[in-house]
Structure formats: C-alpha cells, structure tokens
PDB file of C-alpha atoms in Angstrom:
ATOM      1  CA  MET R   5      69.381 181.738  61.406  1.00  0.00           C
ATOM      2  CA  LYS R   6      68.538 180.811  64.988  1.00  0.00           C
ATOM      3  CA  LYS R   7      67.610 177.293  63.804  1.00  0.00           C
ATOM      4  CA  MET R   8      70.985 177.000  62.113  1.00  0.00           C
ATOM      5  CA  TYR R   9      72.847 177.849  65.353  1.00  0.00           C
ATOM      6  CA  ILE R  10      70.755 175.308  67.281  1.00  0.00           C
ATOM      7  CA  GLY R  11      71.427 172.692  64.615  1.00  0.00           C
ATOM      8  CA  MET R  12      75.189 173.421  64.698  1.00  0.00           C
ATOM      9  CA  ALA R  13      75.235 173.231  68.514  1.00  0.00           C
ATOM     10  CA  LEU R  14      73.393 169.906  68.402  1.00  0.00           C
ATOM     11  CA  LEU R  15      75.783 168.563  65.755  1.00  0.00           C
ATOM     12  CA  MET R  16      78.832 169.635  67.803  1.00  0.00           C
ATOM     13  CA  ALA R  17      77.386 168.024  70.950  1.00  0.00           C
ATOM     14  CA  LEU R  18      76.839 164.751  69.114  1.00  0.00           C
ATOM     15  CA  ALA R  19      80.345 164.881  67.639  1.00  0.00           C
ATOM     16  CA  GLY R  20      81.756 165.115  71.174  1.00  0.00           C
ATOM     17  CA  CYS R  21      80.002 161.819  72.056  1.00  0.00           C
ATOM     18  CA  LYS R  22      81.678 159.924  69.245  1.00  0.00           C
ATOM     19  CA  GLN R  23      83.829 157.042  70.525  1.00  0.00           C
ATOM     20  CA  PRO R  24      87.418 156.811  69.346  1.00  0.00           C
ATOM     21  CA  ALA R  25      88.207 154.199  66.720  1.00  0.00           C
ATOM     22  CA  PRO R  26      89.599 150.958  68.193  1.00  0.00           C
ATOM     23  CA  ALA R  27      93.365 150.641  68.046  1.00  0.00           C
ATOM     24  CA  ALA R  28      94.783 148.286  65.474  1.00  0.00           C
ATOM     25  CA  PRO R  29      95.732 144.942  67.013  1.00  0.00           C
ATOM     26  CA  GLU R  30      99.447 144.593  67.644  1.00  0.00           C
ATOM     27  CA  ALA R  31     101.376 141.562  66.535  1.00  0.00           C
ATOM     28  CA  ALA R  32     101.901 139.063  69.330  1.00  0.00           C
ATOM     29  CA  ALA R  33     105.336 139.448  70.866  1.00  0.00           C
ATOM     30  CA  GLU R  34     105.443 135.838  72.073  1.00  0.00           C
ATOM     31  CA  PRO R  35     103.884 132.694  70.606  1.00  0.00           C
ATOM     32  CA  ALA R  36     100.908 131.229  72.470  1.00  0.00           C
ATOM     33  CA  VAL R  37     101.614 128.358  74.845  1.00  0.00           C
ATOM     34  CA  ALA R  38     100.243 125.191  73.272  1.00  0.00           C
ATOM     35  CA  GLU R  39     100.627 122.783  76.194  1.00  0.00           C
ATOM     36  CA  GLN R  40      98.944 122.835  79.580  1.00  0.00           C
ATOM     37  CA  PRO R  41     100.277 120.999  82.601  1.00  0.00           C
ATOM     38  CA  ALA R  42      98.822 117.525  83.169  1.00  0.00           C
ATOM     39  CA  ALA R  43      97.642 118.435  86.673  1.00  0.00           C
ATOM     40  CA  VAL R  44      95.266 121.390  86.935  1.00  0.00           C
ATOM     41  CA  VAL R  45      92.528 122.382  89.355  1.00  0.00           C
ATOM     42  CA  SER R  46      89.127 122.197  87.687  1.00  0.00           C
ATOM     43  CA  SER R  47      85.481 122.821  88.371  1.00  0.00           C
ATOM     44  CA  GLU R  48      84.547 119.328  87.082  1.00  0.00           C
ATOM     45  CA  PHE R  49      84.220 118.279  90.725  1.00  0.00           C
ATOM     46  CA  PRO R  50      82.414 120.064  93.557  1.00  0.00           C
ATOM     47  CA  ALA R  51      84.628 121.875  96.097  1.00  0.00           C
ATOM     48  CA  VAL R  52      83.175 119.617  98.801  1.00  0.00           C
ATOM     49  CA  LEU R  53      82.791 115.850  98.370  1.00  0.00           C
ATOM     50  CA  GLN R  54      81.908 113.061 100.782  1.00  0.00           C
ATOM     51  CA  ALA R  55      83.572 109.712 100.118  1.00  0.00           C
ATOM     52  CA  SER R  56      82.761 106.547 102.048  1.00  0.00           C
ATOM     53  CA  GLY R  57      83.060 102.808 101.966  1.00  0.00           C
ATOM     54  CA  THR R  58      82.184  99.623 103.806  1.00  0.00           C
ATOM     55  CA  GLU R  59      84.112  96.672 105.218  1.00  0.00           C
ATOM     56  CA  PRO R  60      85.736  98.423 106.950  1.00  0.00           C
ATOM     57  CA  PHE R  61      83.473 101.449 107.337  1.00  0.00           C
ATOM     58  CA  TRP R  62      85.277 104.687 106.563  1.00  0.00           C
ATOM     59  CA  GLY R  63      84.530 108.216 105.396  1.00  0.00           C
ATOM     60  CA  VAL R  64      86.508 111.131 104.016  1.00  0.00           C
ATOM     61  CA  ARG R  65      85.124 114.621 103.615  1.00  0.00           C
ATOM     62  CA  VAL R  66      87.065 116.505 100.928  1.00  0.00           C
ATOM     63  CA  GLU R  67      86.982 120.302 101.151  1.00  0.00           C
ATOM     64  CA  ASP R  68      89.351 121.816  98.629  1.00  0.00           C
ATOM     65  CA  GLY R  69      92.750 120.386  99.723  1.00  0.00           C
ATOM     66  CA  LYS R  70      91.635 119.404 103.236  1.00  0.00           C
ATOM     67  CA  LEU R  71      90.485 115.919 104.217  1.00  0.00           C
ATOM     68  CA  SER R  72      88.618 114.792 107.299  1.00  0.00           C
ATOM     69  CA  TYR R  73      88.994 111.007 107.692  1.00  0.00           C
ATOM     70  CA  THR R  74      86.676 109.082 110.035  1.00  0.00           C
ATOM     71  CA  THR R  75      85.875 105.535 111.062  1.00  0.00           C
ATOM     72  CA  PRO R  76      83.107 104.421 113.433  1.00  0.00           C
ATOM     73  CA  GLU R  77      85.664 104.715 116.256  1.00  0.00           C
ATOM     74  CA  THR R  78      86.799 108.255 115.340  1.00  0.00           C
ATOM     75  CA  MET R  79      83.521 110.022 114.528  1.00  0.00           C
ATOM     76  CA  ASP R  80      84.041 112.530 117.369  1.00  0.00           C
ATOM     77  CA  ALA R  81      87.721 113.179 116.558  1.00  0.00           C
ATOM     78  CA  PRO R  82      88.346 112.908 112.790  1.00  0.00           C
ATOM     79  CA  HIS R  83      91.894 112.615 111.464  1.00  0.00           C
ATOM     80  CA  LEU R  84      92.580 115.907 109.645  1.00  0.00           C
ATOM     81  CA  LEU R  85      94.870 115.924 106.615  1.00  0.00           C
ATOM     82  CA  GLU R  86      95.902 118.680 104.225  1.00  0.00           C
ATOM     83  CA  GLY R  87      97.383 118.180 100.782  1.00  0.00           C
ATOM     84  CA  LYS R  88      97.415 119.335  97.202  1.00  0.00           C
ATOM     85  CA  ARG R  89      94.186 119.135  95.177  1.00  0.00           C
ATOM     86  CA  GLU R  90      94.681 118.427  91.464  1.00  0.00           C
ATOM     87  CA  LEU R  91      92.833 117.166  88.424  1.00  0.00           C
ATOM     88  CA  VAL R  92      94.918 114.475  86.720  1.00  0.00           C
ATOM     89  CA  ASP R  93      93.619 112.636  83.641  1.00  0.00           C
ATOM     90  CA  GLY R  94      90.001 113.428  84.541  1.00  0.00           C
ATOM     91  CA  ALA R  95      90.331 112.245  88.154  1.00  0.00           C
ATOM     92  CA  LEU R  96      90.381 114.469  91.231  1.00  0.00           C
ATOM     93  CA  THR R  97      93.251 113.762  93.618  1.00  0.00           C
ATOM     94  CA  VAL R  98      94.228 115.202  96.967  1.00  0.00           C
ATOM     95  CA  GLN R  99      97.525 113.953  98.293  1.00  0.00           C
ATOM     96  CA  GLY R 100     100.202 114.796 100.799  1.00  0.00           C
ATOM     97  CA  GLY R 101     102.249 113.538 103.728  1.00  0.00           C
ATOM     98  CA  GLU R 102     105.246 111.236 103.628  1.00  0.00           C
ATOM     99  CA  GLY R 103     106.048 107.647 104.578  1.00  0.00           C
ATOM    100  CA  ASP R 104     103.465 106.071 106.890  1.00  0.00           C
ATOM    101  CA  ALA R 105     101.661 109.428 107.025  1.00  0.00           C
ATOM    102  CA  ALA R 106     101.301 109.638 103.212  1.00  0.00           C
ATOM    103  CA  PHE R 107      97.752 109.853 101.912  1.00  0.00           C
ATOM    104  CA  LYS R 108      95.969 110.154  98.595  1.00  0.00           C
ATOM    105  CA  ILE R 109      92.317 110.184  97.663  1.00  0.00           C
ATOM    106  CA  THR R 110      91.365 109.665  94.026  1.00  0.00           C
ATOM    107  CA  ILE R 111      87.817 110.439  92.911  1.00  0.00           C
ATOM    108  CA  LYS R 112      86.585 109.618  89.414  1.00  0.00           C
ATOM    109  CA  HIS R 113      83.342 110.160  87.542  1.00  0.00           C
ATOM    110  CA  GLY R 114      81.389 106.927  87.362  1.00  0.00           C
ATOM    111  CA  GLU R 115      78.246 105.422  88.838  1.00  0.00           C
ATOM    112  CA  CYS R 116      79.005 103.684  92.119  1.00  0.00           C
ATOM    113  CA  SER R 117      77.169 101.657  94.760  1.00  0.00           C
ATOM    114  CA  ASP R 118      78.611 100.743  98.155  1.00  0.00           C
ATOM    115  CA  GLY R 119      77.120  97.243  97.912  1.00  0.00           C
ATOM    116  CA  MET R 120      75.027  97.594 101.057  1.00  0.00           C
ATOM    117  CA  SER R 121      72.586 100.458 100.587  1.00  0.00           C
ATOM    118  CA  ASP R 122      71.709 100.094  96.893  1.00  0.00           C
ATOM    119  CA  LEU R 123      72.109 103.884  96.605  1.00  0.00           C
ATOM    120  CA  SER R 124      73.715 105.085  93.400  1.00  0.00           C
ATOM    121  CA  GLN R 125      76.404 107.742  93.698  1.00  0.00           C
ATOM    122  CA  PRO R 126      78.053 109.690  90.827  1.00  0.00           C
ATOM    123  CA  PHE R 127      81.727 109.120  91.751  1.00  0.00           C
ATOM    124  CA  THR R 128      84.068 106.267  92.669  1.00  0.00           C
ATOM    125  CA  ALA R 129      86.657 106.821  95.406  1.00  0.00           C
ATOM    126  CA  GLU R 130      89.923 105.237  96.467  1.00  0.00           C
ATOM    127  CA  PHE R 131      91.624 106.434  99.647  1.00  0.00           C
ATOM    128  CA  VAL R 132      95.184 105.403 100.504  1.00  0.00           C
ATOM    129  CA  LEU R 133      96.477 106.148 104.008  1.00  0.00           C
ATOM    130  CA  GLY R 134      99.961 104.846 104.673  1.00  0.00           C
ATOM    131  CA  LYS R 135      99.861 101.171 103.674  1.00  0.00           C
ATOM    132  CA  ASP R 136      96.042 100.874 103.799  1.00  0.00           C
ATOM    133  CA  THR R 137      93.790 101.246 100.737  1.00  0.00           C
ATOM    134  CA  PHE R 138      90.030 101.831 101.012  1.00  0.00           C
ATOM    135  CA  LYS R 139      87.598 101.711  98.082  1.00  0.00           C
ATOM    136  CA  GLY R 140      84.140 103.237  97.966  1.00  0.00           C
ATOM    137  CA  CYS R 141      81.929 105.899  96.460  1.00  0.00           C
ATOM    138  CA  ALA R 142      81.692 109.692  96.622  1.00  0.00           C
ATOM    139  CA  ARG R 143      79.066 112.357  96.176  1.00  0.00           C
ATOM    140  CA  ASP R 144      78.356 116.049  96.621  1.00  0.00           C
ATOM    141  CA  PRO R 145      76.917 116.255 100.171  1.00  0.00           C
ATOM    142  CA  SER R 146      74.753 119.223  99.210  1.00  0.00           C
ATOM    143  CA  VAL R 147      72.806 117.035  96.755  1.00  0.00           C
ATOM    144  CA  ALA R 148      70.307 114.599  98.252  1.00  0.00           C
ATOM    145  CA  VAL R 149      70.736 110.914  97.379  1.00  0.00           C
ATOM    146  CA  GLU R 150      67.526 109.354  96.106  1.00  0.00           C
ATOM    147  CA  ALA R 151      66.574 105.892  97.322  1.00  0.00           C
ATOM    148  CA  PRO R 152      65.902 103.305  94.608  1.00  0.00           C
TER     149      PRO R 152
END
C-alpha cells in the first residue's frame, strides 16, 4: 500500500510539470505587407568604410551616417558631414546638405583599383560634394589590403 501512495505522489508531481497545450493560431486581422520601401538600411555593407581616390587625392571615412572628408591639405582638419544612410538598389548611399553644401557618397559592390597602387578593393565609390564629383574605391578599414 505504501508503494501505491508513493507511486500516486510521483504521478501527481509529474502531472504538475505538464506544459499547457499551445493556443490555436488566430486568424490574421490584417493582411501581410507585400512591398518594402526601396531604401532600407542593410548589413550588406560594413558600418565603417574608407573610400579614396586619386587625381585629385581625396578620402572619405563613412561611419554610419557620418562622413569625414579629407584631402592632402585637410588631413589635420577633416570636413565633417552628416546625412542619411540608405541601401538603394544594392548600393549604399549617404547623403545630405543642400545647394553648394549638398553631398552624396555612393558605394557599390565591385572589384576596384585606384590605378596607382595596383591594390584591389571590394567596393567602388563616387563622392559628390556640391558641384564636384570624385571617383575611387572603398574598403572596410578593419580588413587588411593584400599587396599583389
């Protein structure tokens, strides 16, 4: 009889551990959204990129939506810009400002060489500042560039 009480107590303890049955799924109140906006932020590009070009020499460090633009003459005092970072048709853009202060950098996937160093970089870059357009390459500065 004692074994029966122990068995019943064990059975009751195990019954208390039973998980409730999952609730039946409810019908969706609203239809799912089929379209996504054309411009979205994505992880296809590193948060930090270094773009640069030659003739004239220029560089832009891209950190999220902030740009730091330099030339050989402004290395100690870069021109700081802040804009909106978006992914549009597979290209990363950061743009902002108005008129002569308008800027936009566009970075795309694609092997690129600056024409002087023979180093291959994984992105192409185009930087527009006011009326000036600069073309070059871009890379993740945390990844070492291998010499050919």
